[in-house]
PDB file of C-alpha atoms in Angstrom:
ATOM      1  CA  MET A 298      46.908  51.209 -77.367  1.00 43.00           C
ATOM      2  CA  ARG A 299      43.975  51.539 -79.563  1.00 44.00           C
ATOM      3  CA  PRO A 300      43.576  54.239 -82.531  1.00 44.00           C
ATOM      4  CA  ALA A 301      40.453  55.857 -80.667  1.00 42.00           C
ATOM      5  CA  ILE A 302      41.471  55.675 -77.400  1.00 37.00           C
ATOM      6  CA  LEU A 303      45.122  57.370 -78.095  1.00 42.00           C
ATOM      7  CA  THR A 304      43.245  59.702 -80.171  1.00 42.00           C
ATOM      8  CA  ALA A 305      40.863  60.587 -77.355  1.00 40.00           C
ATOM      9  CA  CYS A 306      43.578  60.671 -74.556  1.00 43.00           C
ATOM     10  CA  ALA A 307      45.882  62.947 -76.908  1.00 44.00           C
ATOM     11  CA  ALA A 308      42.859  65.209 -77.436  1.00 45.00           C
ATOM     12  CA  PHE A 309      42.063  65.573 -73.350  1.00 42.00           C
ATOM     13  CA  ALA A 310      46.352  65.771 -72.742  1.00 46.00           C
ATOM     14  CA  LEU A 311      46.392  69.159 -75.493  1.00 53.00           C
ATOM     15  CA  ALA A 312      43.084  70.244 -73.564  1.00 49.00           C
ATOM     16  CA  ALA A 313      43.353  72.921 -71.161  1.00 43.00           C
ATOM     17  CA  PRO A 314      40.382  74.141 -69.248  1.00 47.00           C
ATOM     18  CA  VAL A 315      41.594  76.843 -67.385  1.00 44.00           C
ATOM     19  CA  LEU A 316      40.689  80.324 -66.381  1.00 47.00           C
ATOM     20  CA  SER A 317      42.443  82.979 -68.485  1.00 49.00           C
ATOM     21  CA  ALA A 318      43.455  84.797 -65.502  1.00 49.00           C
ATOM     22  CA  GLN A 319      45.476  81.933 -64.491  1.00 86.00           C
ATOM     23  CA  VAL A 320      47.662  81.458 -67.891  1.00 92.00           C
ATOM     24  CA  THR A 321      51.056  83.336 -68.487  1.00 95.00           C
ATOM     25  CA  THR A 322      52.193  83.787 -71.794  1.00 97.00           C
ATOM     26  CA  VAL A 323      56.006  82.904 -71.839  1.00 97.00           C
ATOM     27  CA  ASP A 324      56.585  83.589 -75.601  1.00 98.00           C
ATOM     28  CA  GLU A 325      54.784  84.400 -78.749  1.00 98.00           C
ATOM     29  CA  GLY A 326      55.403  86.276 -82.171  1.00 98.00           C
ATOM     30  CA  SER A 327      56.599  85.432 -85.926  1.00 98.00           C
ATOM     31  CA  PHE A 328      59.051  84.467 -87.751  1.00 98.00           C
ATOM     32  CA  SER A 329      59.811  84.918 -91.534  1.00 98.00           C
ATOM     33  CA  ILE A 330      61.172  81.474 -93.006  1.00 98.00           C
ATOM     34  CA  MET A 331      64.092  81.793 -95.457  1.00 98.00           C
ATOM     35  CA  ARG A 332      66.403  80.773 -98.343  1.00 97.00           C
ATOM     36  CA  GLY A 333      68.694  81.733-100.658  1.00 92.00           C
ATOM     37  CA  GLY A 334      67.216  85.099 -99.475  1.00 91.00           C
ATOM     38  CA  GLU A 335      63.258  84.737-100.711  1.00 96.00           C
ATOM     39  CA  ARG A 336      61.006  84.112 -98.133  1.00 97.00           C
ATOM     40  CA  ILE A 337      59.434  80.931 -98.594  1.00 98.00           C
ATOM     41  CA  GLY A 338      57.203  80.929 -95.122  1.00 98.00           C
ATOM     42  CA  ARG A 339      56.163  82.490 -92.100  1.00 98.00           C
ATOM     43  CA  GLU A 340      55.554  80.981 -88.386  1.00 98.00           C
ATOM     44  CA  GLU A 341      53.072  82.473 -86.150  1.00 98.00           C
ATOM     45  CA  PHE A 342      53.438  80.978 -82.475  1.00 98.00           C
ATOM     46  CA  THR A 343      52.503  81.052 -78.722  1.00 98.00           C
ATOM     47  CA  ILE A 344      53.793  79.519 -75.648  1.00 98.00           C
ATOM     48  CA  ARG A 345      51.609  79.353 -72.804  1.00 97.00           C
ATOM     49  CA  ARG A 346      52.600  78.302 -69.355  1.00 95.00           C
ATOM     50  CA  THR A 347      48.981  77.120 -67.423  1.00 93.00           C
ATOM     51  CA  PRO A 348      48.104  75.042 -64.607  1.00 89.00           C
ATOM     52  CA  GLY A 349      47.948  71.031 -64.495  1.00 81.00           C
ATOM     53  CA  ALA A 350      47.131  68.209 -63.168  1.00 75.00           C
ATOM     54  CA  GLU A 351      47.866  68.277 -58.868  1.00 72.00           C
ATOM     55  CA  GLY A 352      48.540  72.151 -59.403  1.00 74.00           C
ATOM     56  CA  GLN A 353      51.291  70.919 -61.305  1.00 84.00           C
ATOM     57  CA  PRO A 354      52.841  73.448 -64.453  1.00 91.00           C
ATOM     58  CA  VAL A 355      52.590  72.642 -67.754  1.00 95.00           C
ATOM     59  CA  LEU A 356      53.800  74.412 -71.008  1.00 96.00           C
ATOM     60  CA  VAL A 357      51.953  74.748 -74.289  1.00 97.00           C
ATOM     61  CA  ALA A 358      53.063  75.655 -77.473  1.00 98.00           C
ATOM     62  CA  SER A 359      51.173  76.009 -80.666  1.00 98.00           C
ATOM     63  CA  ALA A 360      52.033  77.698 -83.997  1.00 98.00           C
ATOM     64  CA  THR A 361      50.750  78.152 -87.439  1.00 98.00           C
ATOM     65  CA  ALA A 362      53.207  77.603 -90.100  1.00 98.00           C
ATOM     66  CA  ALA A 363      52.369  78.795 -93.836  1.00 98.00           C
ATOM     67  CA  TYR A 364      54.606  78.033 -96.622  1.00 97.00           C
ATOM     68  CA  ASP A 365      52.518  78.916-100.016  1.00 93.00           C
ATOM     69  CA  GLN A 366      49.320  77.198 -99.772  1.00 92.00           C
ATOM     70  CA  ARG A 367      50.696  74.772 -97.441  1.00 96.00           C
ATOM     71  CA  ARG A 368      49.768  75.438 -94.014  1.00 97.00           C
ATOM     72  CA  ILE A 369      51.162  73.379 -90.962  1.00 98.00           C
ATOM     73  CA  ALA A 370      49.558  73.583 -87.535  1.00 98.00           C
ATOM     74  CA  PRO A 371      51.507  71.969 -84.256  1.00 98.00           C
ATOM     75  CA  ALA A 372      50.308  71.764 -80.569  1.00 98.00           C
ATOM     76  CA  LEU A 373      52.759  70.321 -78.195  1.00 98.00           C
ATOM     77  CA  ARG A 374      52.052  70.046 -74.465  1.00 96.00           C
ATOM     78  CA  THR A 375      54.802  69.318 -71.940  1.00 95.00           C
ATOM     79  CA  ASP A 376      55.411  69.586 -68.368  1.00 92.00           C
ATOM     80  CA  SER A 377      57.228  72.369 -66.539  1.00 87.00           C
ATOM     81  CA  ALA A 378      60.810  70.765 -67.337  1.00 86.00           C
ATOM     82  CA  GLY A 379      59.661  71.059 -71.326  1.00 89.00           C
ATOM     83  CA  ALA A 380      59.018  66.943 -71.337  1.00 90.00           C
ATOM     84  CA  PRO A 381      56.206  66.015 -73.863  1.00 93.00           C
ATOM     85  CA  ILE A 382      53.381  65.258 -73.111  1.00 95.00           C
ATOM     86  CA  ALA A 383      51.258  65.277 -75.908  1.00 96.00           C
ATOM     87  CA  TYR A 384      51.713  66.315 -79.049  1.00 97.00           C
ATOM     88  CA  ALA A 385      49.380  66.632 -82.284  1.00 98.00           C
ATOM     89  CA  LEU A 386      49.892  68.225 -85.959  1.00 98.00           C
ATOM     90  CA  GLU A 387      47.790  69.069 -89.033  1.00 98.00           C
ATOM     91  CA  VAL A 388      49.118  69.543 -92.221  1.00 98.00           C
ATOM     92  CA  ARG A 389      46.820  71.515 -95.013  1.00 97.00           C
ATOM     93  CA  SER A 390      47.677  72.085 -98.494  1.00 96.00           C
ATOM     94  CA  GLY A 391      44.463  74.538 -99.584  1.00 93.00           C
ATOM     95  CA  THR A 392      41.227  73.309 -97.696  1.00 92.00           C
ATOM     96  CA  GLU A 393      42.616  69.386 -97.886  1.00 96.00           C
ATOM     97  CA  VAL A 394      44.063  67.815 -94.839  1.00 97.00           C
ATOM     98  CA  GLN A 395      47.218  66.063 -96.139  1.00 96.00           C
ATOM     99  CA  GLU A 396      47.970  64.582 -92.729  1.00 97.00           C
ATOM    100  CA  GLN A 397      46.508  64.647 -88.833  1.00 97.00           C
ATOM    101  CA  LEU A 398      48.798  63.173 -86.060  1.00 97.00           C
ATOM    102  CA  LYS A 399      47.772  62.936 -82.595  1.00 97.00           C
ATOM    103  CA  GLY A 400      50.337  61.230 -79.856  1.00 95.00           C
ATOM    104  CA  ALA A 401      50.638  60.765 -76.082  1.00 95.00           C
ATOM    105  CA  VAL A 402      53.384  60.111 -74.222  1.00 93.00           C
ATOM    106  CA  GLY A 403      53.538  57.640 -71.425  1.00 90.00           C
ATOM    107  CA  ARG A 404      55.933  54.812 -69.790  1.00 88.00           C
ATOM    108  CA  GLY A 405      58.883  55.672 -71.681  1.00 90.00           C
ATOM    109  CA  ARG A 406      56.936  55.532 -75.278  1.00 93.00           C
ATOM    110  CA  PHE A 407      55.566  57.586 -77.692  1.00 94.00           C
ATOM    111  CA  SER A 408      52.460  56.343 -79.175  1.00 95.00           C
ATOM    112  CA  ALA A 409      50.853  58.275 -82.392  1.00 95.00           C
ATOM    113  CA  VAL A 410      47.671  57.582 -84.486  1.00 96.00           C
ATOM    114  CA  THR A 411      48.528  59.339 -88.255  1.00 96.00           C
ATOM    115  CA  ARG A 412      45.862  59.926 -90.672  1.00 96.00           C
ATOM    116  CA  THR A 413      46.212  60.811 -94.598  1.00 95.00           C
ATOM    117  CA  PRO A 414      43.929  60.612 -97.637  1.00 95.00           C
ATOM    118  CA  ARG A 415      45.923  57.092 -97.812  1.00 94.00           C
ATOM    119  CA  GLY A 416      44.482  55.694 -94.657  1.00 96.00           C
ATOM    120  CA  GLU A 417      44.893  55.877 -90.808  1.00 96.00           C
ATOM    121  CA  SER A 418      48.402  54.005 -89.401  1.00 95.00           C
ATOM    122  CA  ALA A 419      49.866  53.764 -85.916  1.00 96.00           C
ATOM    123  CA  ARG A 420      52.897  53.412 -84.625  1.00 93.00           C
ATOM    124  CA  GLU A 421      54.833  53.119 -81.082  1.00 94.00           C
ATOM    125  CA  TYR A 422      57.894  53.154 -80.420  1.00 91.00           C
ATOM    126  CA  ILE A 423      60.776  53.930 -77.140  1.00 91.00           C
ATOM    127  CA  VAL A 424      61.430  57.554 -76.261  1.00 92.00           C
ATOM    128  CA  THR A 425      64.093  58.132 -73.508  1.00 91.00           C
ATOM    129  CA  ASP A 426      63.937  60.114 -70.502  1.00 87.00           C
ATOM    130  CA  GLY A 427      64.503  63.681 -71.255  1.00 84.00           C
ATOM    131  CA  ALA A 428      63.464  63.502 -74.810  1.00 92.00           C
ATOM    132  CA  LEU A 429      62.491  66.727 -76.460  1.00 94.00           C
ATOM    133  CA  ILE A 430      60.049  66.875 -79.489  1.00 95.00           C
ATOM    134  CA  LEU A 431      61.197  69.056 -82.357  1.00 95.00           C
ATOM    135  CA  ASP A 432      59.156  68.819 -85.943  1.00 94.00           C
ATOM    136  CA  ASP A 433      60.843  69.438 -89.112  1.00 91.00           C
ATOM    137  CA  GLU A 434      60.041  73.099 -90.449  1.00 95.00           C
ATOM    138  CA  ILE A 435      58.893  74.257 -87.373  1.00 98.00           C
ATOM    139  CA  PHE A 436      60.818  76.810 -85.637  1.00 98.00           C
ATOM    140  CA  HIS A 437      59.350  77.817 -81.856  1.00 98.00           C
ATOM    141  CA  GLN A 438      60.388  74.246 -80.574  1.00 98.00           C
ATOM    142  CA  TYR A 439      63.793  74.908 -80.217  1.00 97.00           C
ATOM    143  CA  TYR A 440      62.472  77.468 -77.042  1.00 97.00           C
ATOM    144  CA  PHE A 441      62.819  73.993 -75.368  1.00 96.00           C
ATOM    145  CA  VAL A 442      66.365  73.365 -76.417  1.00 95.00           C
ATOM    146  CA  ALA A 443      67.805  76.192 -74.947  1.00 93.00           C
ATOM    147  CA  ARG A 444      65.434  76.133 -71.940  1.00 90.00           C
ATOM    148  CA  SER A 445      67.152  72.081 -71.402  1.00 85.00           C
ATOM    149  CA  THR A 446      70.119  74.364 -70.214  1.00 72.00           C
ATOM    150  CA  ARG A 447      71.907  70.833 -71.434  1.00 75.00           C
ATOM    151  CA  THR A 448      74.838  70.357 -73.609  1.00 81.00           C
ATOM    152  CA  GLY A 449      76.443  66.791 -75.016  1.00 89.00           C
ATOM    153  CA  GLY A 450      73.740  64.278 -76.260  1.00 92.00           C
ATOM    154  CA  ILE A 451      70.346  64.930 -76.232  1.00 93.00           C
ATOM    155  CA  PRO A 452      67.375  62.664 -77.762  1.00 93.00           C
ATOM    156  CA  VAL A 453      64.891  64.438 -79.902  1.00 94.00           C
ATOM    157  CA  VAL A 454      61.768  62.637 -81.091  1.00 93.00           C
ATOM    158  CA  VAL A 455      60.536  63.699 -84.398  1.00 93.00           C
ATOM    159  CA  PRO A 456      56.422  62.585 -84.553  1.00 93.00           C
ATOM    160  CA  ARG A 457      56.457  62.877 -88.691  1.00 91.00           C
ATOM    161  CA  ARG A 458      59.692  60.759 -88.866  1.00 89.00           C
ATOM    162  CA  SER A 459      58.159  58.025 -86.325  1.00 89.00           C
ATOM    163  CA  ALA A 460      61.767  58.210 -84.912  1.00 89.00           C
ATOM    164  CA  GLN A 461      63.874  59.688 -82.169  1.00 92.00           C
ATOM    165  CA  VAL A 462      67.470  60.629 -82.737  1.00 93.00           C
ATOM    166  CA  MET A 463      70.480  61.482 -80.556  1.00 94.00           C
ATOM    167  CA  MET A 464      71.727  65.210 -81.212  1.00 95.00           C
ATOM    168  CA  ARG A 465      74.508  66.711 -79.292  1.00 95.00           C
ATOM    169  CA  VAL A 466      74.294  70.525 -78.590  1.00 95.00           C
ATOM    170  CA  GLU A 467      77.020  72.354 -78.122  1.00 95.00           C
ATOM    171  CA  GLU A 468      77.451  76.295 -76.590  1.00 94.00           C
ATOM    172  CA  GLY A 469      78.729  78.615 -78.942  1.00 93.00           C
ATOM    173  CA  GLY A 470      79.143  81.778 -76.796  1.00 93.00           C
ATOM    174  CA  ALA A 471      77.700  85.602 -77.260  1.00 97.00           C
ATOM    175  CA  THR A 472      77.125  86.952 -80.609  1.00 98.00           C
ATOM    176  CA  THR A 473      74.206  89.260 -81.974  1.00 98.00           C
ATOM    177  CA  VAL A 474      71.475  89.390 -84.249  1.00 98.00           C
ATOM    178  CA  SER A 475      69.523  92.125 -86.254  1.00 97.00           C
ATOM    179  CA  ILE A 476      65.649  91.693 -85.202  1.00 97.00           C
ATOM    180  CA  GLY A 477      63.262  94.426 -86.505  1.00 93.00           C
ATOM    181  CA  GLY A 478      66.438  96.623 -87.164  1.00 94.00           C
ATOM    182  CA  ARG A 479      67.766  96.550 -83.954  1.00 96.00           C
ATOM    183  CA  ASP A 480      71.025  94.105 -83.069  1.00 98.00           C
ATOM    184  CA  LEU A 481      70.011  92.028 -80.061  1.00 98.00           C
ATOM    185  CA  PRO A 482      72.723  89.953 -78.006  1.00 98.00           C
ATOM    186  CA  ALA A 483      72.276  86.389 -78.192  1.00 98.00           C
ATOM    187  CA  ARG A 484      73.746  82.994 -77.203  1.00 97.00           C
ATOM    188  CA  ARG A 485      74.531  80.675 -79.630  1.00 97.00           C
ATOM    189  CA  LEU A 486      73.666  76.925 -79.569  1.00 97.00           C
ATOM    190  CA  THR A 487      74.593  74.425 -82.207  1.00 96.00           C
ATOM    191  CA  LEU A 488      72.589  71.358 -82.394  1.00 96.00           C
ATOM    192  CA  ARG A 489      74.682  68.591 -84.149  1.00 95.00           C
ATOM    193  CA  GLU A 490      72.641  65.441 -86.048  1.00 92.00           C
ATOM    194  CA  PRO A 491      73.980  62.343 -86.260  1.00 91.00           C
ATOM    195  CA  GLY A 492      75.115  62.294 -89.331  1.00 91.00           C
ATOM    196  CA  GLY A 493      76.685  65.931 -88.931  1.00 92.00           C
ATOM    197  CA  ALA A 494      74.479  68.121 -90.269  1.00 94.00           C
ATOM    198  CA  THR A 495      73.979  71.045 -87.539  1.00 96.00           C
ATOM    199  CA  ARG A 496      71.514  73.367 -86.996  1.00 97.00           C
ATOM    200  CA  THR A 497      72.392  77.000 -85.103  1.00 98.00           C
ATOM    201  CA  ILE A 498      70.239  78.283 -82.642  1.00 98.00           C
ATOM    202  CA  LEU A 499      69.831  82.219 -81.697  1.00 98.00           C
ATOM    203  CA  VAL A 500      68.343  82.954 -78.469  1.00 98.00           C
ATOM    204  CA  ASP A 501      68.209  85.419 -75.937  1.00 97.00           C
ATOM    205  CA  ALA A 502      68.372  85.643 -72.117  1.00 95.00           C
ATOM    206  CA  GLN A 503      65.418  83.994 -71.250  1.00 95.00           C
ATOM    207  CA  GLY A 504      65.859  81.413 -73.590  1.00 95.00           C
ATOM    208  CA  ARG A 505      63.437  82.584 -76.395  1.00 98.00           C
ATOM    209  CA  VAL A 506      64.406  81.895 -79.668  1.00 98.00           C
ATOM    210  CA  LEU A 507      65.527  84.845 -82.146  1.00 98.00           C
ATOM    211  CA  GLN A 508      66.902  82.740 -85.408  1.00 98.00           C
ATOM    212  CA  VAL A 509      67.183  79.286 -86.495  1.00 98.00           C
ATOM    213  CA  GLU A 510      69.652  78.393 -89.322  1.00 98.00           C
ATOM    214  CA  ILE A 511      69.754  74.792 -91.251  1.00 97.00           C
ATOM    215  CA  PRO A 512      72.943  75.458 -92.983  1.00 96.00           C
ATOM    216  CA  ALA A 513      72.029  71.646 -95.173  1.00 94.00           C
ATOM    217  CA  THR A 514      68.319  72.839 -96.754  1.00 95.00           C
ATOM    218  CA  GLY A 515      69.682  77.141 -96.568  1.00 96.00           C
ATOM    219  CA  ILE A 516      66.890  77.675 -94.527  1.00 97.00           C
ATOM    220  CA  VAL A 517      66.905  80.850 -92.236  1.00 98.00           C
ATOM    221  CA  ALA A 518      63.988  81.711 -89.569  1.00 98.00           C
ATOM    222  CA  THR A 519      64.226  85.128 -88.101  1.00 98.00           C
ATOM    223  CA  ARG A 520      61.883  86.577 -85.900  1.00 98.00           C
ATOM    224  CA  ASP A 521      60.004  89.396 -87.116  1.00 98.00           C
ATOM    225  CA  ASP A 522      60.364  91.719 -83.991  1.00 98.00           C
ATOM    226  CA  PRO A 523      62.008  91.518 -80.674  1.00 97.00           C
ATOM    227  CA  PRO A 524      60.791  89.523 -77.847  1.00 96.00           C
ATOM    228  CA  ARG A 525      58.088  91.725 -75.279  1.00 90.00           C
TER     229      ARG A 525
END
């Protein structure tokens, strides 16, 4: 797929020209991102359900994650089951754009164009049916792991790595987590990477993400306030 055509397709797929009355908010809020007890960043996000083609609903998840002077802004569009349709991401350091990625999923492939100060590159690779998108340093996207209600092997596309990896989802039972000074009931999920590293995801009864812990990096992202 030519880069210009791909970019146009991704921009069109991510656009949602619908009336505000037709849009419902699935989840919104913010995460404080900690490492070793120190705050290193914050993510603000929104997940909305909007009408798609032929009246089928789609989900649009967007966020801004701030790490000191660096800003990461992802935008994911999926079908009603959480399968990705299009993805875009921009990384800035101060006022300088470090990376722009725009991609679309179709016919079992993820086609993406990446622009950096060094130039432009296009990549295309196979995406397994039922794959999810999880980008590094972004936390609201784990909602789609909880929403899939699957355990066992799950294909995960990591766009900035230009790769699909097979991870395992394991149920961990009930627990509690402190959010905004309140202890909330939660369900624990463990996401296991091919090399054995794990990510612990705590979600509420609606699958909304409350906390994500990545032991390998020492990072814990916790919601600032309980979901509404």
